[in-house]
Amino acid sequence: MSTATGLAPQGTVPAEPPQGSWFRQPLQRLRTGDFGPLPVILGLVVISLVFQLANDRFFSPQNIFNLSQQIASTGVIALGVVFVLVIGEIDLSAGSVSGVTSAAMVVLNINAGWPPVLAIVLAVVFGAAIGLFHGAVFTKLGVPSFVLTLGGLLAWQGAQLLVLGNQGTINLPYDGAIAALANTTLPAWIGFVIAVVYAVGAVATTFRTGRRRRERGLTVRPLTGGLVRTGVITVVILAATIVFAQWHGIPLSLVIFVGLVVVVDVLLRGTTFGRKLFAVGGNAEAARRAGIQVGTVKVIAFTIASSLAAFGGVLAASRLFAVNQASGGSDILLNAIAAAVIGGTSLFGGRGSAYSALLGMLVIGAVSNGMDLLNQTSAVKYIITGGVLVAAVVIDSLARRGRVASGR
């Protein structure tokens, strides 16, 4: 019999969950307010069906291809926003950081003649330095992250105008390496290979995790849930590959975005640093008393967020073949934050996942894309996106209240 902490006394066999618990455990989580990704998945299905009924081109291979290209750059920025939200803070400078770093990249590459790869790397390093600065000021001087990054939003926008100078817009060559990032398509066989590699890796990880928990005397979770999840995701990858194959192929920018989602997911769920992030976001004082260097964790979170914002700006510049004074502006910041929240990352800190950025961007992208197909104005698009965001925050608040009531 396991103890309250999940540890079994020496010489005893860890308790096996009862049969069928793979179904009862998720049901119990729902009863206690832990909805997980279920609301956003159901919302995405409903939104997609509504737009398909309104316009039969919504599920066409061409439209799905365009949708996947549209969400990649902002999705990478949203991925960085997840880090800051998990620690219970906010970063309002992500859009401006993506703009100023992409401007620096094109100036280095086009005006100064630097190699594209070196210009991209320096743009990301520039973003990391900005995040490091934000994190250091936030932790050392105690400036609220909302005020600090709001100032950053304005300051980095000004810096972007200075970097671009009188030109205002700097174009990238259509056949250049930077433009290739967002405008290259991959053949279908790569999608099938990715599906097989994912399925084999996920199944191996599921069994290895179960074996390790058994060896350490922890309660062994049912394998059925993990295997079902692996099967569903594998089918989704295969279906997407078949759809993309009917148009130009698999967008490289989408592969990069999803690859980063997987890397961040491993970082958040499978490393000590990830557990420290959630601990700091859940209760900073308790984390400090447990020996976690709270300030260092927060600085790293801001640094990673700005680095991903910079890379998102690189992808955006690649897709548009240019960087101009509006790069990183408009609704990019709001969409990035909205995507993370709609996908399930809590504004209250301590809860979130890398997949929230992917799911949230799919919802926002589907709404935007569907409205374009229906020839609706930006006003309608903003109203609906705002409504979805408010609904996500309401669900998060209700879930948080339910977890508190159930003692979780």
Short mmCIF file of N, CA and C in Angstrom, two decimals, residues 35-108:
data_model
loop_
_atom_site.label_atom_id
_atom_site.label_comp_id
_atom_site.label_asym_id
_atom_site.label_seq_id
_atom_site.Cartn_x
_atom_site.Cartn_y
_atom_site.Cartn_z
N PHE A 35 -9.65 19.99 -16.02
CA PHE A 35 -10.20 19.67 -17.34
C PHE A 35 -9.11 19.31 -18.34
N GLY A 36 -7.86 19.69 -18.06
CA GLY A 36 -6.80 19.41 -19.02
C GLY A 36 -7.07 20.10 -20.37
N PRO A 37 -6.67 19.45 -21.47
CA PRO A 37 -6.87 20.07 -22.79
C PRO A 37 -8.26 19.81 -23.37
N LEU A 38 -9.13 19.13 -22.62
CA LEU A 38 -10.44 18.74 -23.18
C LEU A 38 -11.26 19.92 -23.68
N PRO A 39 -11.40 21.03 -22.91
CA PRO A 39 -12.22 22.14 -23.42
C PRO A 39 -11.72 22.72 -24.73
N VAL A 40 -10.40 22.89 -24.85
CA VAL A 40 -9.88 23.52 -26.07
C VAL A 40 -10.00 22.58 -27.26
N ILE A 41 -9.85 21.27 -27.02
CA ILE A 41 -10.01 20.31 -28.12
C ILE A 41 -11.45 20.29 -28.60
N LEU A 42 -12.39 20.26 -27.65
CA LEU A 42 -13.81 20.30 -28.03
C LEU A 42 -14.14 21.61 -28.75
N GLY A 43 -13.60 22.72 -28.24
CA GLY A 43 -13.84 24.01 -28.88
C GLY A 43 -13.29 24.05 -30.30
N LEU A 44 -12.10 23.47 -30.49
CA LEU A 44 -11.50 23.46 -31.82
C LEU A 44 -12.34 22.63 -32.79
N VAL A 45 -12.86 21.50 -32.30
CA VAL A 45 -13.70 20.65 -33.16
C VAL A 45 -14.97 21.40 -33.56
N VAL A 46 -15.61 22.06 -32.58
CA VAL A 46 -16.84 22.79 -32.87
C VAL A 46 -16.60 23.93 -33.85
N ILE A 47 -15.54 24.71 -33.60
CA ILE A 47 -15.21 25.84 -34.49
C ILE A 47 -14.95 25.35 -35.92
N SER A 48 -14.19 24.25 -36.03
CA SER A 48 -13.86 23.73 -37.36
C SER A 48 -15.12 23.25 -38.08
N LEU A 49 -16.00 22.55 -37.37
CA LEU A 49 -17.22 22.06 -38.00
C LEU A 49 -18.13 23.21 -38.44
N VAL A 50 -18.22 24.25 -37.62
CA VAL A 50 -19.06 25.40 -37.98
C VAL A 50 -18.54 26.07 -39.26
N PHE A 51 -17.23 26.28 -39.33
CA PHE A 51 -16.67 26.93 -40.52
C PHE A 51 -16.77 26.03 -41.75
N GLN A 52 -16.63 24.71 -41.54
CA GLN A 52 -16.76 23.80 -42.67
C GLN A 52 -18.18 23.82 -43.22
N LEU A 53 -19.17 23.89 -42.32
CA LEU A 53 -20.56 23.97 -42.77
C LEU A 53 -20.84 25.29 -43.48
N ALA A 54 -20.15 26.36 -43.01
CA ALA A 54 -20.37 27.67 -43.63
C ALA A 54 -19.63 27.82 -44.95
N ASN A 55 -18.48 27.13 -45.08
CA ASN A 55 -17.69 27.21 -46.31
C ASN A 55 -16.96 25.88 -46.49
N ASP A 56 -17.28 25.16 -47.53
CA ASP A 56 -16.71 23.81 -47.71
C ASP A 56 -15.24 23.82 -48.10
N ARG A 57 -14.63 25.01 -48.21
CA ARG A 57 -13.19 25.06 -48.48
C ARG A 57 -12.35 25.02 -47.20
N PHE A 58 -13.01 25.07 -46.03
CA PHE A 58 -12.25 25.15 -44.78
C PHE A 58 -11.33 23.93 -44.59
N PHE A 59 -11.86 22.74 -44.87
CA PHE A 59 -11.05 21.52 -44.69
C PHE A 59 -10.28 21.13 -45.95
N SER A 60 -10.21 22.02 -46.93
CA SER A 60 -9.48 21.69 -48.16
C SER A 60 -7.98 21.66 -47.86
N PRO A 61 -7.22 20.82 -48.57
CA PRO A 61 -5.76 20.75 -48.34
C PRO A 61 -5.08 22.11 -48.46
N GLN A 62 -5.50 22.92 -49.43
CA GLN A 62 -4.88 24.24 -49.60
C GLN A 62 -5.09 25.12 -48.38
N ASN A 63 -6.32 25.11 -47.84
CA ASN A 63 -6.60 25.97 -46.70
C ASN A 63 -5.87 25.50 -45.45
N ILE A 64 -5.84 24.18 -45.23
CA ILE A 64 -5.11 23.65 -44.07
C ILE A 64 -3.62 23.95 -44.19
N PHE A 65 -3.08 23.89 -45.40
CA PHE A 65 -1.68 24.26 -45.63
C PHE A 65 -1.45 25.73 -45.25
N ASN A 66 -2.34 26.61 -45.73
CA ASN A 66 -2.19 28.03 -45.41
C ASN A 66 -2.31 28.28 -43.90
N LEU A 67 -3.27 27.59 -43.26
CA LEU A 67 -3.47 27.75 -41.82
C LEU A 67 -2.21 27.36 -41.05
N SER A 68 -1.59 26.26 -41.46
CA SER A 68 -0.39 25.79 -40.75
C SER A 68 0.76 26.77 -40.90
N GLN A 69 0.84 27.43 -42.05
CA GLN A 69 1.90 28.42 -42.24
C GLN A 69 1.62 29.70 -41.43
N GLN A 70 0.34 30.03 -41.29
CA GLN A 70 -0.02 31.26 -40.59
C GLN A 70 0.29 31.19 -39.09
N ILE A 71 0.16 30.00 -38.49
CA ILE A 71 0.26 29.91 -37.03
C ILE A 71 1.69 29.68 -36.53
N ALA A 72 2.62 29.30 -37.42
CA ALA A 72 3.93 28.85 -36.95
C ALA A 72 4.71 29.94 -36.20
N SER A 73 4.83 31.12 -36.79
CA SER A 73 5.69 32.15 -36.18
C SER A 73 5.10 32.64 -34.84
N THR A 74 3.80 32.97 -34.83
CA THR A 74 3.19 33.42 -33.57
C THR A 74 3.15 32.28 -32.56
N GLY A 75 3.02 31.04 -33.05
CA GLY A 75 3.02 29.88 -32.15
C GLY A 75 4.34 29.74 -31.40
N VAL A 76 5.45 30.01 -32.08
CA VAL A 76 6.76 29.95 -31.40
C VAL A 76 6.84 31.02 -30.31
N ILE A 77 6.31 32.22 -30.60
CA ILE A 77 6.29 33.27 -29.58
C ILE A 77 5.41 32.85 -28.41
N ALA A 78 4.26 32.24 -28.70
CA ALA A 78 3.37 31.77 -27.63
C ALA A 78 4.05 30.71 -26.77
N LEU A 79 4.89 29.92 -27.40
CA LEU A 79 5.63 28.89 -26.66
C LEU A 79 6.52 29.53 -25.59
N GLY A 80 7.12 30.67 -25.94
CA GLY A 80 7.93 31.39 -24.95
C GLY A 80 7.08 32.02 -23.87
N VAL A 81 5.90 32.51 -24.26
CA VAL A 81 5.00 33.12 -23.28
C VAL A 81 4.60 32.11 -22.20
N VAL A 82 4.51 30.82 -22.58
CA VAL A 82 4.13 29.77 -21.62
C VAL A 82 5.10 29.77 -20.42
N PHE A 83 6.41 29.93 -20.70
CA PHE A 83 7.41 29.91 -19.61
C PHE A 83 7.12 31.00 -18.58
N VAL A 84 6.79 32.20 -19.07
CA VAL A 84 6.57 33.33 -18.16
C VAL A 84 5.25 33.16 -17.41
N LEU A 85 4.22 32.66 -18.10
CA LEU A 85 2.94 32.47 -17.43
C LEU A 85 3.03 31.37 -16.37
N VAL A 86 3.82 30.34 -16.63
CA VAL A 86 3.94 29.25 -15.66
C VAL A 86 4.50 29.74 -14.33
N ILE A 87 5.41 30.73 -14.37
CA ILE A 87 5.96 31.26 -13.11
C ILE A 87 5.06 32.36 -12.54
N GLY A 88 3.89 32.57 -13.14
CA GLY A 88 2.92 33.52 -12.60
C GLY A 88 3.19 34.97 -12.98
N GLU A 89 3.95 35.19 -14.06
CA GLU A 89 4.26 36.55 -14.50
C GLU A 89 3.71 36.77 -15.91
N ILE A 90 4.01 37.92 -16.49
CA ILE A 90 3.53 38.26 -17.83
C ILE A 90 4.67 38.94 -18.60
N ASP A 91 4.70 38.75 -19.91
CA ASP A 91 5.70 39.40 -20.75
C ASP A 91 4.98 40.10 -21.89
N LEU A 92 4.84 41.43 -21.78
CA LEU A 92 4.15 42.21 -22.81
C LEU A 92 5.09 42.69 -23.92
N SER A 93 6.37 42.34 -23.81
CA SER A 93 7.35 42.82 -24.80
C SER A 93 7.65 41.79 -25.87
N ALA A 94 6.99 40.62 -25.82
CA ALA A 94 7.37 39.53 -26.73
C ALA A 94 7.24 39.95 -28.20
N GLY A 95 6.16 40.66 -28.55
CA GLY A 95 5.99 41.08 -29.94
C GLY A 95 7.07 42.04 -30.38
N SER A 96 7.36 43.04 -29.53
CA SER A 96 8.39 44.02 -29.88
C SER A 96 9.77 43.38 -29.97
N VAL A 97 10.03 42.41 -29.08
CA VAL A 97 11.32 41.71 -29.13
C VAL A 97 11.45 40.95 -30.45
N SER A 98 10.36 40.33 -30.89
CA SER A 98 10.42 39.62 -32.18
C SER A 98 10.69 40.60 -33.32
N GLY A 99 10.13 41.81 -33.21
CA GLY A 99 10.33 42.81 -34.27
C GLY A 99 11.74 43.35 -34.30
N VAL A 100 12.29 43.75 -33.14
CA VAL A 100 13.62 44.37 -33.14
C VAL A 100 14.71 43.35 -33.47
N THR A 101 14.54 42.11 -33.03
CA THR A 101 15.57 41.10 -33.32
C THR A 101 15.55 40.70 -34.80
N SER A 102 14.34 40.63 -35.38
CA SER A 102 14.28 40.30 -36.82
C SER A 102 14.84 41.46 -37.65
N ALA A 103 14.62 42.70 -37.18
CA ALA A 103 15.20 43.85 -37.87
C ALA A 103 16.73 43.79 -37.82
N ALA A 104 17.27 43.44 -36.65
CA ALA A 104 18.72 43.30 -36.53
C ALA A 104 19.24 42.21 -37.47
N MET A 105 18.44 41.14 -37.59
CA MET A 105 18.86 40.02 -38.46
C MET A 105 18.98 40.47 -39.92
N VAL A 106 17.97 41.17 -40.44
CA VAL A 106 18.02 41.56 -41.86
C VAL A 106 19.09 42.63 -42.10
N VAL A 107 19.31 43.49 -41.13
CA VAL A 107 20.38 44.49 -41.30
C VAL A 107 21.73 43.80 -41.39
N LEU A 108 21.95 42.82 -40.52
CA LEU A 108 23.22 42.08 -40.56
C LEU A 108 23.37 41.30 -41.86
#
